[in-house]
PDB file of C-alpha atoms in Angstrom:
ATOM      1  CA  MET A   1       3.521  86.320  92.486  1.00  0.00           C
ATOM      2  CA  PRO A   2       4.867  82.970  91.334  1.00  0.00           C
ATOM      3  CA  PHE A   3       1.686  80.949  91.877  1.00  0.00           C
ATOM      4  CA  ILE A   4      -0.664  83.241  89.964  1.00  0.00           C
ATOM      5  CA  GLU A   5       0.249  82.013  86.551  1.00  0.00           C
ATOM      6  CA  PRO A   6      -1.903  80.184  84.082  1.00  0.00           C
ATOM      7  CA  GLY A   7      -2.158  76.976  85.945  1.00  0.00           C
ATOM      8  CA  ASP A   8      -2.484  73.409  84.959  1.00  0.00           C
ATOM      9  CA  ARG A   9      -4.949  70.976  86.347  1.00  0.00           C
ATOM     10  CA  THR A  10      -2.543  68.071  86.738  1.00  0.00           C
ATOM     11  CA  VAL A  11      -3.114  68.142  90.493  1.00  0.00           C
ATOM     12  CA  PHE A  12      -6.525  66.697  89.772  1.00  0.00           C
ATOM     13  CA  LYS A  13      -6.656  63.131  88.525  1.00  0.00           C
ATOM     14  CA  MET A  14      -9.418  60.893  87.375  1.00  0.00           C
ATOM     15  CA  PRO A  15      -9.895  57.171  86.713  1.00  0.00           C
ATOM     16  CA  GLU A  16      -8.513  55.755  83.479  1.00  0.00           C
ATOM     17  CA  ASN A  17     -10.944  55.698  80.539  1.00  0.00           C
ATOM     18  CA  TYR A  18     -13.258  57.828  82.625  1.00  0.00           C
ATOM     19  CA  PHE A  19     -14.859  59.670  79.700  1.00  0.00           C
ATOM     20  CA  LYS A  20     -15.520  56.474  77.717  1.00  0.00           C
ATOM     21  CA  ASP A  21     -17.134  54.906  80.773  1.00  0.00           C
ATOM     22  CA  PHE A  22     -19.020  58.105  81.438  1.00  0.00           C
ATOM     23  CA  GLU A  23     -20.540  58.062  77.961  1.00  0.00           C
ATOM     24  CA  ALA A  24     -21.546  54.421  78.307  1.00  0.00           C
ATOM     25  CA  ASN A  25     -23.067  55.015  81.759  1.00  0.00           C
ATOM     26  CA  LEU A  26     -24.947  58.061  80.543  1.00  0.00           C
ATOM     27  CA  GLU A  27     -26.351  56.095  77.577  1.00  0.00           C
ATOM     28  CA  LYS A  28     -27.550  53.390  79.977  1.00  0.00           C
ATOM     29  CA  ARG A  29     -29.118  55.945  82.275  1.00  0.00           C
ATOM     30  CA  LEU A  30     -30.813  57.665  79.362  1.00  0.00           C
ATOM     31  CA  ASP A  31     -32.207  54.321  78.134  1.00  0.00           C
ATOM     32  CA  ALA A  32     -33.592  53.610  81.606  1.00  0.00           C
ATOM     33  CA  LEU A  33     -35.057  57.108  81.829  1.00  0.00           C
ATOM     34  CA  GLU A  34     -36.668  56.845  78.400  1.00  0.00           C
ATOM     35  CA  LYS A  35     -38.223  53.486  79.308  1.00  0.00           C
ATOM     36  CA  GLU A  36     -39.464  54.967  82.565  1.00  0.00           C
ATOM     37  CA  LYS A  37     -40.882  57.925  80.673  1.00  0.00           C
ATOM     38  CA  VAL A  38     -42.711  55.650  78.212  1.00  0.00           C
ATOM     39  CA  SER A  39     -44.247  53.558  80.994  1.00  0.00           C
ATOM     40  CA  SER A  40     -45.107  56.630  83.039  1.00  0.00           C
ATOM     41  CA  ASN A  41     -46.650  58.183  79.908  1.00  0.00           C
ATOM     42  CA  GLY A  42     -48.909  55.120  79.568  1.00  0.00           C
ATOM     43  CA  LEU A  43     -49.853  55.388  83.206  1.00  0.00           C
ATOM     44  CA  LEU A  44     -50.354  59.108  82.787  1.00  0.00           C
ATOM     45  CA  GLN A  45     -52.722  58.512  79.870  1.00  0.00           C
ATOM     46  CA  VAL A  46     -54.806  56.107  81.961  1.00  0.00           C
ATOM     47  CA  GLN A  47     -54.775  58.585  84.825  1.00  0.00           C
ATOM     48  CA  THR A  48     -55.779  61.403  82.493  1.00  0.00           C
ATOM     49  CA  LYS A  49     -58.664  59.338  81.119  1.00  0.00           C
ATOM     50  CA  ALA A  50     -59.765  58.493  84.645  1.00  0.00           C
ATOM     51  CA  LYS A  51     -59.459  62.156  85.590  1.00  0.00           C
ATOM     52  CA  LYS A  52     -61.469  63.191  82.532  1.00  0.00           C
ATOM     53  CA  PHE A  53     -64.161  60.668  83.384  1.00  0.00           C
ATOM     54  CA  LYS A  54     -64.179  61.843  86.973  1.00  0.00           C
ATOM     55  CA  PHE A  55     -64.319  65.447  85.782  1.00  0.00           C
ATOM     56  CA  SER A  56     -67.224  64.728  83.424  1.00  0.00           C
ATOM     57  CA  MET A  57     -68.989  62.854  86.228  1.00  0.00           C
ATOM     58  CA  GLU A  58     -68.417  65.788  88.529  1.00  0.00           C
ATOM     59  CA  THR A  59     -69.694  68.328  86.006  1.00  0.00           C
ATOM     60  CA  HIS A  60     -72.673  66.198  85.042  1.00  0.00           C
ATOM     61  CA  ARG A  61     -73.455  65.071  88.562  1.00  0.00           C
ATOM     62  CA  PRO A  62     -76.157  67.723  89.217  1.00  0.00           C
ATOM     63  CA  ILE A  63     -77.859  66.819  85.954  1.00  0.00           C
ATOM     64  CA  LEU A  64     -77.648  63.119  86.801  1.00  0.00           C
ATOM     65  CA  TYR A  65     -79.041  63.788  90.257  1.00  0.00           C
ATOM     66  CA  MET A  66     -81.850  65.869  88.802  1.00  0.00           C
ATOM     67  CA  ALA A  67     -82.668  63.131  86.282  1.00  0.00           C
ATOM     68  CA  ALA A  68     -82.652  60.535  89.039  1.00  0.00           C
ATOM     69  CA  MET A  69     -84.880  62.735  91.179  1.00  0.00           C
ATOM     70  CA  PHE A  70     -87.236  63.275  88.259  1.00  0.00           C
ATOM     71  CA  VAL A  71     -87.478  59.526  87.610  1.00  0.00           C
ATOM     72  CA  LEU A  72     -88.063  58.911  91.303  1.00  0.00           C
ATOM     73  CA  LEU A  73     -90.716  61.621  91.385  1.00  0.00           C
ATOM     74  CA  LEU A  74     -92.483  60.182  88.348  1.00  0.00           C
ATOM     75  CA  PHE A  75     -92.350  56.718  89.843  1.00  0.00           C
ATOM     76  CA  SER A  76     -93.721  57.871  93.171  1.00  0.00           C
ATOM     77  CA  ILE A  77     -96.461  59.922  91.470  1.00  0.00           C
ATOM     78  CA  SER A  78     -97.503  56.962  89.339  1.00  0.00           C
ATOM     79  CA  LEU A  79     -97.414  54.770  92.415  1.00  0.00           C
ATOM     80  CA  ILE A  80     -99.588  57.205  94.364  1.00  0.00           C
ATOM     81  CA  LEU A  81    -101.980  57.540  91.429  1.00  0.00           C
ATOM     82  CA  ASN A  82    -102.219  53.764  91.074  1.00  0.00           C
ATOM     83  CA  LEU A  83    -102.904  53.371  94.749  1.00  0.00           C
ATOM     84  CA  SER A  84    -105.539  56.091  94.787  1.00  0.00           C
ATOM     85  CA  SER A  85    -107.246  54.733  91.646  1.00  0.00           C
ATOM     86  CA  ASP A  86    -107.265  51.306  93.237  1.00  0.00           C
ATOM     87  CA  LYS A  87    -108.800  52.822  96.344  1.00  0.00           C
ATOM     88  CA  THR A  88    -111.476  54.781  94.397  1.00  0.00           C
ATOM     89  CA  SER A  89    -112.367  51.816  92.214  1.00  0.00           C
ATOM     90  CA  SER A  90    -112.630  49.567  95.222  1.00  0.00           C
ATOM     91  CA  SER A  91    -114.641  52.200  97.094  1.00  0.00           C
ATOM     92  CA  LEU A  92    -116.874  52.703  94.036  1.00  0.00           C
ATOM     93  CA  ARG A  93    -117.267  48.996  93.776  1.00  0.00           C
ATOM     94  CA  LEU A  94    -118.163  48.897  97.421  1.00  0.00           C
ATOM     95  CA  SER A  95    -120.611  51.773  97.093  1.00  0.00           C
ATOM     96  CA  ALA A  96    -122.166  50.215  93.971  1.00  0.00           C
ATOM     97  CA  GLU A  97    -122.506  46.991  95.766  1.00  0.00           C
ATOM     98  CA  SER A  98    -124.097  48.732  98.708  1.00  0.00           C
ATOM     99  CA  GLN A  99    -126.507  50.597  96.390  1.00  0.00           C
ATOM    100  CA  THR A 100    -127.675  47.466  94.486  1.00  0.00           C
ATOM    101  CA  PRO A 101    -130.364  45.775  96.440  1.00  0.00           C
ATOM    102  CA  SER A 102    -129.691  42.225  97.011  1.00  0.00           C
ATOM    103  CA  ALA A 103    -132.438  39.662  97.140  1.00  0.00           C
ATOM    104  CA  THR A 104    -131.520  38.444 100.435  1.00  0.00           C
ATOM    105  CA  THR A 105    -130.974  41.646 102.325  1.00  0.00           C
ATOM    106  CA  SER A 106    -133.242  44.399 100.810  1.00  0.00           C
ATOM    107  CA  VAL A 107    -136.904  44.772 101.727  1.00  0.00           C
ATOM    108  CA  PRO A 108    -139.168  45.553  98.648  1.00  0.00           C
ATOM    109  CA  THR A 109    -140.967  48.900  98.751  1.00  0.00           C
ATOM    110  CA  ALA A 110    -144.411  49.720  97.325  1.00  0.00           C
ATOM    111  CA  GLU A 111    -142.866  51.394  94.327  1.00  0.00           C
ATOM    112  CA  ASP A 112    -140.762  48.337  93.590  1.00  0.00           C
ATOM    113  CA  TYR A 113    -143.811  46.247  93.802  1.00  0.00           C
ATOM    114  CA  LEU A 114    -145.707  48.442  91.326  1.00  0.00           C
ATOM    115  CA  ILE A 115    -142.900  48.555  88.782  1.00  0.00           C
ATOM    116  CA  ASN A 116    -142.313  44.874  89.016  1.00  0.00           C
ATOM    117  CA  SER A 117    -146.003  44.037  88.693  1.00  0.00           C
ATOM    118  CA  ILE A 118    -146.727  46.345  85.720  1.00  0.00           C
ATOM    119  CA  GLY A 119    -143.526  45.909  83.730  1.00  0.00           C
ATOM    120  CA  ALA A 120    -142.219  48.269  80.986  1.00  0.00           C
ATOM    121  CA  TYR A 121    -144.243  46.800  78.148  1.00  0.00           C
ATOM    122  CA  GLY A 122    -147.498  46.943  80.107  1.00  0.00           C
ATOM    123  CA  ILE A 123    -147.226  50.647  80.788  1.00  0.00           C
ATOM    124  CA  THR A 124    -146.645  51.596  77.102  1.00  0.00           C
ATOM    125  CA  GLU A 125    -149.454  49.373  76.054  1.00  0.00           C
ATOM    126  CA  TYR A 126    -151.644  51.060  78.565  1.00  0.00           C
ATOM    127  CA  TYR A 127    -150.808  54.504  77.284  1.00  0.00           C
ATOM    128  CA  VAL A 128    -151.185  53.584  73.613  1.00  0.00           C
ATOM    129  CA  GLU A 129    -154.502  51.951  74.166  1.00  0.00           C
ATOM    130  CA  SER A 130    -155.776  54.871  76.105  1.00  0.00           C
ATOM    131  CA  GLU A 131    -154.754  57.229  73.217  1.00  0.00           C
ATOM    132  CA  TYR A 132    -156.669  55.161  70.671  1.00  0.00           C
ATOM    133  CA  LEU A 133    -159.626  55.020  72.868  1.00  0.00           C
ATOM    134  CA  LYS A 134    -159.812  58.715  72.860  1.00  0.00           C
TER     135      LYS A 134
ATOM    136  CA  MET B   1     -13.908  61.868  67.794  1.00  0.00           C
ATOM    137  CA  GLU B   2     -16.740  62.623  65.369  1.00  0.00           C
ATOM    138  CA  LYS B   3     -16.817  66.415  65.046  1.00  0.00           C
ATOM    139  CA  ILE B   4     -19.966  67.895  63.638  1.00  0.00           C
ATOM    140  CA  ASP B   5     -20.753  71.473  62.776  1.00  0.00           C
ATOM    141  CA  GLU B   6     -23.031  73.237  65.307  1.00  0.00           C
ATOM    142  CA  LYS B   7     -25.683  74.012  62.703  1.00  0.00           C
ATOM    143  CA  GLU B   8     -25.823  70.388  61.637  1.00  0.00           C
ATOM    144  CA  LEU B   9     -26.053  69.315  65.259  1.00  0.00           C
ATOM    145  CA  ILE B  10     -28.951  71.723  65.920  1.00  0.00           C
ATOM    146  CA  GLN B  11     -30.754  70.363  62.848  1.00  0.00           C
ATOM    147  CA  MET B  12     -30.282  66.863  64.210  1.00  0.00           C
ATOM    148  CA  PHE B  13     -31.778  67.933  67.558  1.00  0.00           C
ATOM    149  CA  SER B  14     -34.976  69.018  65.869  1.00  0.00           C
ATOM    150  CA  ASP B  15     -35.337  65.639  64.168  1.00  0.00           C
ATOM    151  CA  GLU B  16     -36.680  63.159  66.707  1.00  0.00           C
ATOM    152  CA  ASN B  17     -35.089  60.177  64.970  1.00  0.00           C
ATOM    153  CA  GLN B  18     -31.643  61.733  65.049  1.00  0.00           C
ATOM    154  CA  ARG B  19     -31.852  63.386  68.443  1.00  0.00           C
ATOM    155  CA  ARG B  20     -30.248  60.552  70.329  1.00  0.00           C
ATOM    156  CA  LYS B  21     -27.336  60.308  67.919  1.00  0.00           C
ATOM    157  CA  ALA B  22     -26.840  64.062  68.096  1.00  0.00           C
ATOM    158  CA  PHE B  23     -26.833  63.874  71.860  1.00  0.00           C
ATOM    159  CA  SER B  24     -24.136  61.176  71.845  1.00  0.00           C
ATOM    160  CA  ILE B  25     -21.968  63.424  69.706  1.00  0.00           C
ATOM    161  CA  LEU B  26     -22.666  66.295  72.081  1.00  0.00           C
ATOM    162  CA  VAL B  27     -21.575  64.220  75.079  1.00  0.00           C
ATOM    163  CA  LYS B  28     -18.394  63.110  73.301  1.00  0.00           C
ATOM    164  CA  GLN B  29     -17.540  66.660  72.293  1.00  0.00           C
ATOM    165  CA  TYR B  30     -18.204  68.519  75.512  1.00  0.00           C
ATOM    166  CA  SER B  31     -17.966  66.117  78.440  1.00  0.00           C
ATOM    167  CA  GLU B  32     -14.257  66.673  79.052  1.00  0.00           C
ATOM    168  CA  SER B  33     -14.278  70.469  79.082  1.00  0.00           C
ATOM    169  CA  LEU B  34     -17.426  70.541  81.213  1.00  0.00           C
ATOM    170  CA  TYR B  35     -15.976  67.991  83.597  1.00  0.00           C
ATOM    171  CA  TRP B  36     -12.969  70.196  84.320  1.00  0.00           C
ATOM    172  CA  GLN B  37     -15.056  73.284  84.893  1.00  0.00           C
ATOM    173  CA  ILE B  38     -17.197  71.363  87.367  1.00  0.00           C
ATOM    174  CA  ARG B  39     -14.295  69.533  88.968  1.00  0.00           C
ATOM    175  CA  LYS B  40     -12.485  72.776  89.822  1.00  0.00           C
ATOM    176  CA  MET B  41     -15.613  73.973  91.589  1.00  0.00           C
ATOM    177  CA  VAL B  42     -16.574  70.838  93.517  1.00  0.00           C
ATOM    178  CA  LEU B  43     -12.998  69.443  93.837  1.00  0.00           C
ATOM    179  CA  SER B  44     -14.019  65.803  94.323  1.00  0.00           C
ATOM    180  CA  HIS B  45     -14.070  63.508  91.299  1.00  0.00           C
ATOM    181  CA  ASP B  46     -17.206  61.658  92.445  1.00  0.00           C
ATOM    182  CA  ASP B  47     -19.132  64.888  92.939  1.00  0.00           C
ATOM    183  CA  ALA B  48     -17.941  66.198  89.578  1.00  0.00           C
ATOM    184  CA  ASN B  49     -19.134  62.970  87.973  1.00  0.00           C
ATOM    185  CA  ASP B  50     -22.593  63.363  89.545  1.00  0.00           C
ATOM    186  CA  VAL B  51     -22.906  67.002  88.534  1.00  0.00           C
ATOM    187  CA  LEU B  52     -21.730  66.239  85.001  1.00  0.00           C
ATOM    188  CA  GLN B  53     -24.337  63.481  84.660  1.00  0.00           C
ATOM    189  CA  ASN B  54     -27.063  65.818  85.911  1.00  0.00           C
ATOM    190  CA  THR B  55     -25.878  68.460  83.456  1.00  0.00           C
ATOM    191  CA  PHE B  56     -26.251  66.142  80.483  1.00  0.00           C
ATOM    192  CA  LEU B  57     -29.543  64.710  81.703  1.00  0.00           C
ATOM    193  CA  LYS B  58     -30.939  68.215  82.080  1.00  0.00           C
ATOM    194  CA  SER B  59     -29.657  69.186  78.652  1.00  0.00           C
ATOM    195  CA  TRP B  60     -31.309  66.041  77.206  1.00  0.00           C
ATOM    196  CA  ASP B  61     -34.600  67.048  78.800  1.00  0.00           C
ATOM    197  CA  ASN B  62     -34.351  70.547  77.342  1.00  0.00           C
ATOM    198  CA  LEU B  63     -32.894  69.568  73.990  1.00  0.00           C
ATOM    199  CA  SER B  64     -36.158  70.007  72.105  1.00  0.00           C
ATOM    200  CA  GLN B  65     -36.378  73.583  73.424  1.00  0.00           C
ATOM    201  CA  PHE B  66     -32.888  74.518  72.245  1.00  0.00           C
ATOM    202  CA  ARG B  67     -33.372  76.890  69.301  1.00  0.00           C
ATOM    203  CA  GLY B  68     -29.755  77.720  68.619  1.00  0.00           C
ATOM    204  CA  GLU B  69     -30.003  81.283  69.926  1.00  0.00           C
ATOM    205  CA  SER B  70     -26.660  80.776  71.674  1.00  0.00           C
ATOM    206  CA  LYS B  71     -23.741  78.446  71.010  1.00  0.00           C
ATOM    207  CA  ILE B  72     -24.253  74.852  72.147  1.00  0.00           C
ATOM    208  CA  SER B  73     -21.083  75.106  74.237  1.00  0.00           C
ATOM    209  CA  THR B  74     -22.418  78.243  75.984  1.00  0.00           C
ATOM    210  CA  TRP B  75     -25.803  76.649  76.579  1.00  0.00           C
ATOM    211  CA  LEU B  76     -24.189  73.521  78.041  1.00  0.00           C
ATOM    212  CA  PHE B  77     -21.762  75.524  80.105  1.00  0.00           C
ATOM    213  CA  ARG B  78     -24.603  77.526  81.679  1.00  0.00           C
ATOM    214  CA  ILE B  79     -26.477  74.347  82.555  1.00  0.00           C
ATOM    215  CA  ALA B  80     -23.283  72.957  84.090  1.00  0.00           C
ATOM    216  CA  VAL B  81     -22.730  76.131  86.116  1.00  0.00           C
ATOM    217  CA  ASN B  82     -26.327  76.084  87.391  1.00  0.00           C
ATOM    218  CA  GLU B  83     -26.052  72.431  88.313  1.00  0.00           C
ATOM    219  CA  THR B  84     -22.792  73.140  90.134  1.00  0.00           C
ATOM    220  CA  TYR B  85     -24.332  76.000  92.117  1.00  0.00           C
ATOM    221  CA  THR B  86     -27.334  73.816  92.960  1.00  0.00           C
ATOM    222  CA  PHE B  87     -25.016  71.062  94.175  1.00  0.00           C
ATOM    223  CA  LEU B  88     -22.927  73.452  96.281  1.00  0.00           C
ATOM    224  CA  ASN B  89     -26.003  75.083  97.832  1.00  0.00           C
ATOM    225  CA  LYS B  90     -27.452  71.708  98.718  1.00  0.00           C
ATOM    226  CA  GLU B  91     -24.180  70.654 100.300  1.00  0.00           C
ATOM    227  CA  ARG B  92     -24.022  73.931 102.198  1.00  0.00           C
ATOM    228  CA  GLN B  93     -27.507  73.371 103.595  1.00  0.00           C
ATOM    229  CA  ARG B  94     -26.605  69.818 104.554  1.00  0.00           C
ATOM    230  CA  ASN B  95     -23.475  70.989 106.365  1.00  0.00           C
ATOM    231  CA  GLN B  96     -25.258  73.883 108.062  1.00  0.00           C
ATOM    232  CA  SER B  97     -27.311  71.391 110.036  1.00  0.00           C
ATOM    233  CA  ASN B  98     -24.019  69.873 111.282  1.00  0.00           C
ATOM    234  CA  PHE B  99     -22.603  73.345 112.122  1.00  0.00           C
ATOM    235  CA  THR B 100     -19.717  72.874 109.680  1.00  0.00           C
ATOM    236  CA  ASP B 101     -18.515  74.952 106.726  1.00  0.00           C
ATOM    237  CA  LEU B 102     -18.748  73.290 103.348  1.00  0.00           C
ATOM    238  CA  GLU B 103     -15.400  74.808 102.340  1.00  0.00           C
ATOM    239  CA  ASP B 104     -13.625  73.185 105.318  1.00  0.00           C
ATOM    240  CA  VAL B 105     -15.263  69.835 104.558  1.00  0.00           C
ATOM    241  CA  MET B 106     -14.265  70.050 100.895  1.00  0.00           C
ATOM    242  CA  ILE B 107     -10.653  70.807 101.752  1.00  0.00           C
ATOM    243  CA  GLN B 108     -10.554  67.969 104.309  1.00  0.00           C
ATOM    244  CA  ASN B 109     -11.956  65.598 101.704  1.00  0.00           C
ATOM    245  CA  LEU B 110      -9.429  66.828  99.161  1.00  0.00           C
ATOM    246  CA  GLN B 111      -6.553  65.937 101.503  1.00  0.00           C
ATOM    247  CA  SER B 112      -7.631  62.321 101.529  1.00  0.00           C
ATOM    248  CA  ASP B 113      -8.828  62.232  97.916  1.00  0.00           C
ATOM    249  CA  PRO B 114      -6.981  59.606  95.838  1.00  0.00           C
ATOM    250  CA  TRP B 115      -7.741  61.671  92.734  1.00  0.00           C
ATOM    251  CA  PHE B 116      -5.824  64.693  94.042  1.00  0.00           C
ATOM    252  CA  SER B 117      -2.073  64.606  93.648  1.00  0.00           C
ATOM    253  CA  GLY B 118      -1.166  68.152  94.664  1.00  0.00           C
ATOM    254  CA  ASP B 119       1.482  68.949  97.242  1.00  0.00           C
ATOM    255  CA  GLU B 120       1.056  71.150 100.312  1.00  0.00           C
ATOM    256  CA  VAL B 121       1.361  74.370  98.325  1.00  0.00           C
ATOM    257  CA  ALA B 122      -1.285  73.191  95.846  1.00  0.00           C
ATOM    258  CA  LEU B 123      -3.554  72.293  98.746  1.00  0.00           C
ATOM    259  CA  LYS B 124      -3.058  75.748 100.293  1.00  0.00           C
ATOM    260  CA  LEU B 125      -3.876  77.339  96.961  1.00  0.00           C
ATOM    261  CA  GLN B 126      -7.092  75.310  96.881  1.00  0.00           C
ATOM    262  CA  LYS B 127      -7.844  76.483 100.421  1.00  0.00           C
ATOM    263  CA  ALA B 128      -7.316  80.091  99.332  1.00  0.00           C
ATOM    264  CA  ILE B 129      -9.549  79.638  96.263  1.00  0.00           C
ATOM    265  CA  MET B 130     -12.232  78.156  98.481  1.00  0.00           C
ATOM    266  CA  THR B 131     -12.455  81.430 100.415  1.00  0.00           C
ATOM    267  CA  LEU B 132     -13.882  83.145  97.314  1.00  0.00           C
ATOM    268  CA  PRO B 133     -17.602  83.407  96.615  1.00  0.00           C
ATOM    269  CA  ASP B 134     -18.838  80.847  94.063  1.00  0.00           C
ATOM    270  CA  LYS B 135     -19.055  83.166  91.068  1.00  0.00           C
ATOM    271  CA  GLN B 136     -15.702  84.794  91.757  1.00  0.00           C
ATOM    272  CA  ARG B 137     -14.188  81.332  92.148  1.00  0.00           C
ATOM    273  CA  LEU B 138     -15.599  80.337  88.777  1.00  0.00           C
ATOM    274  CA  VAL B 139     -14.115  83.425  87.108  1.00  0.00           C
ATOM    275  CA  PHE B 140     -10.780  82.830  88.813  1.00  0.00           C
ATOM    276  CA  ASN B 141     -10.695  79.189  87.690  1.00  0.00           C
ATOM    277  CA  MET B 142     -11.525  80.052  84.093  1.00  0.00           C
ATOM    278  CA  LYS B 143      -8.817  82.685  83.943  1.00  0.00           C
ATOM    279  CA  TYR B 144      -6.131  81.092  86.081  1.00  0.00           C
ATOM    280  CA  TYR B 145      -6.427  77.430  85.132  1.00  0.00           C
ATOM    281  CA  ASP B 146      -7.756  77.661  81.582  1.00  0.00           C
ATOM    282  CA  ASP B 147      -6.249  81.004  80.608  1.00  0.00           C
ATOM    283  CA  MET B 148      -9.487  81.941  78.893  1.00  0.00           C
ATOM    284  CA  LYS B 149      -9.931  85.329  77.269  1.00  0.00           C
ATOM    285  CA  TYR B 150     -12.184  87.749  79.139  1.00  0.00           C
ATOM    286  CA  GLU B 151     -14.360  88.009  76.012  1.00  0.00           C
ATOM    287  CA  ASP B 152     -14.960  84.257  76.040  1.00  0.00           C
ATOM    288  CA  ILE B 153     -15.674  84.217  79.780  1.00  0.00           C
ATOM    289  CA  SER B 154     -18.055  87.135  79.260  1.00  0.00           C
ATOM    290  CA  GLU B 155     -19.955  85.212  76.572  1.00  0.00           C
ATOM    291  CA  ALA B 156     -20.131  82.092  78.714  1.00  0.00           C
ATOM    292  CA  LEU B 157     -21.257  83.790  81.920  1.00  0.00           C
ATOM    293  CA  GLY B 158     -23.196  86.699  80.470  1.00  0.00           C
ATOM    294  CA  THR B 159     -21.147  89.204  82.499  1.00  0.00           C
ATOM    295  CA  SER B 160     -19.390  92.288  81.125  1.00  0.00           C
ATOM    296  CA  VAL B 161     -15.659  92.167  80.500  1.00  0.00           C
ATOM    297  CA  GLY B 162     -15.079  95.045  82.926  1.00  0.00           C
ATOM    298  CA  ALA B 163     -16.900  93.259  85.732  1.00  0.00           C
ATOM    299  CA  LEU B 164     -14.916  90.094  85.037  1.00  0.00           C
ATOM    300  CA  LYS B 165     -11.609  91.941  85.136  1.00  0.00           C
ATOM    301  CA  ALA B 166     -12.546  93.538  88.435  1.00  0.00           C
ATOM    302  CA  SER B 167     -13.720  90.201  89.812  1.00  0.00           C
ATOM    303  CA  TYR B 168     -10.484  88.460  88.845  1.00  0.00           C
ATOM    304  CA  HIS B 169      -8.402  91.295  90.235  1.00  0.00           C
ATOM    305  CA  TYR B 170     -10.162  91.110  93.623  1.00  0.00           C
ATOM    306  CA  ALA B 171      -9.898  87.332  93.625  1.00  0.00           C
ATOM    307  CA  VAL B 172      -6.139  87.477  93.114  1.00  0.00           C
ATOM    308  CA  LYS B 173      -5.826  90.037  95.916  1.00  0.00           C
ATOM    309  CA  LYS B 174      -7.819  87.862  98.311  1.00  0.00           C
ATOM    310  CA  ILE B 175      -5.780  84.765  97.464  1.00  0.00           C
ATOM    311  CA  GLU B 176      -2.527  86.651  97.888  1.00  0.00           C
ATOM    312  CA  ALA B 177      -3.649  87.926 101.269  1.00  0.00           C
ATOM    313  CA  PHE B 178      -4.683  84.453 102.366  1.00  0.00           C
ATOM    314  CA  LEU B 179      -1.438  82.831 101.222  1.00  0.00           C
ATOM    315  CA  SER B 180       0.736  85.503 102.783  1.00  0.00           C
ATOM    316  CA  LEU B 181      -0.793  84.565 106.108  1.00  0.00           C
ATOM    317  CA  GLU B 182      -0.584  80.822 105.511  1.00  0.00           C
ATOM    318  CA  LEU B 183       2.856  80.463 103.972  1.00  0.00           C
TER     319      LEU B 183
END
């Protein structure tokens, strides 16, 4: 078996100074890769921060929604209350106005006439005098 | 070439400031032997160059994880072997879509390769070696071309000496059978 002997690799050639060039090329490629890694790390950090913010927004979203709903509810309740108080005050005002007799519109009754003609002082005086007389 | 003890080199790997320097030494020390292992598997110089670059880039990526449980040469050799297998599998898949055998394509390329200076017999031997499965081819190359001891091959590939002997024996038989038909 003449060919099965510890062989040499002289049948394979390679360019001159290949290993020196290889080292230099590899160094260049490593430099480029390291730079790329640094820049991608920066980008990754920004992305991670954005992701964290998004995550916190997502986890807190129900709470935020509930808070917003609560504020909206309070606002609408206060608005309704304001409106209703306005309505009642205006209706009260209206009713008060309607109850107060105005000089122009109301017709004086007999009672009114008596009260107006006697007056508060006159009645007390009347009673006091009548007590003394007794 | 600056030769540094393995222990010292491993210590340098763990220090971030010295890692790059250690890696340069590593490349200087092992690029040639790794190149030849890869070259005998992929045959073309350009492909061997690509695979060798990928090997070192992968080792750079995993350098911080290297704890010195095995020899640096063994660790690098295993990365190189994995990268070679990955390359060959990818090429096989690419050629499958064209209904061609990678082995035939590699031999055809070798015939016109300016970096191959073998005669017709050398080319036929390469053809015969190409008929072997990848792992058997690797064992054959390490024994036939580099005259490595079975113990060293066993350490590098993580295969028992007995299995390696059997593998080499069958490889030689297959090559003999192929060449007896060809020559």
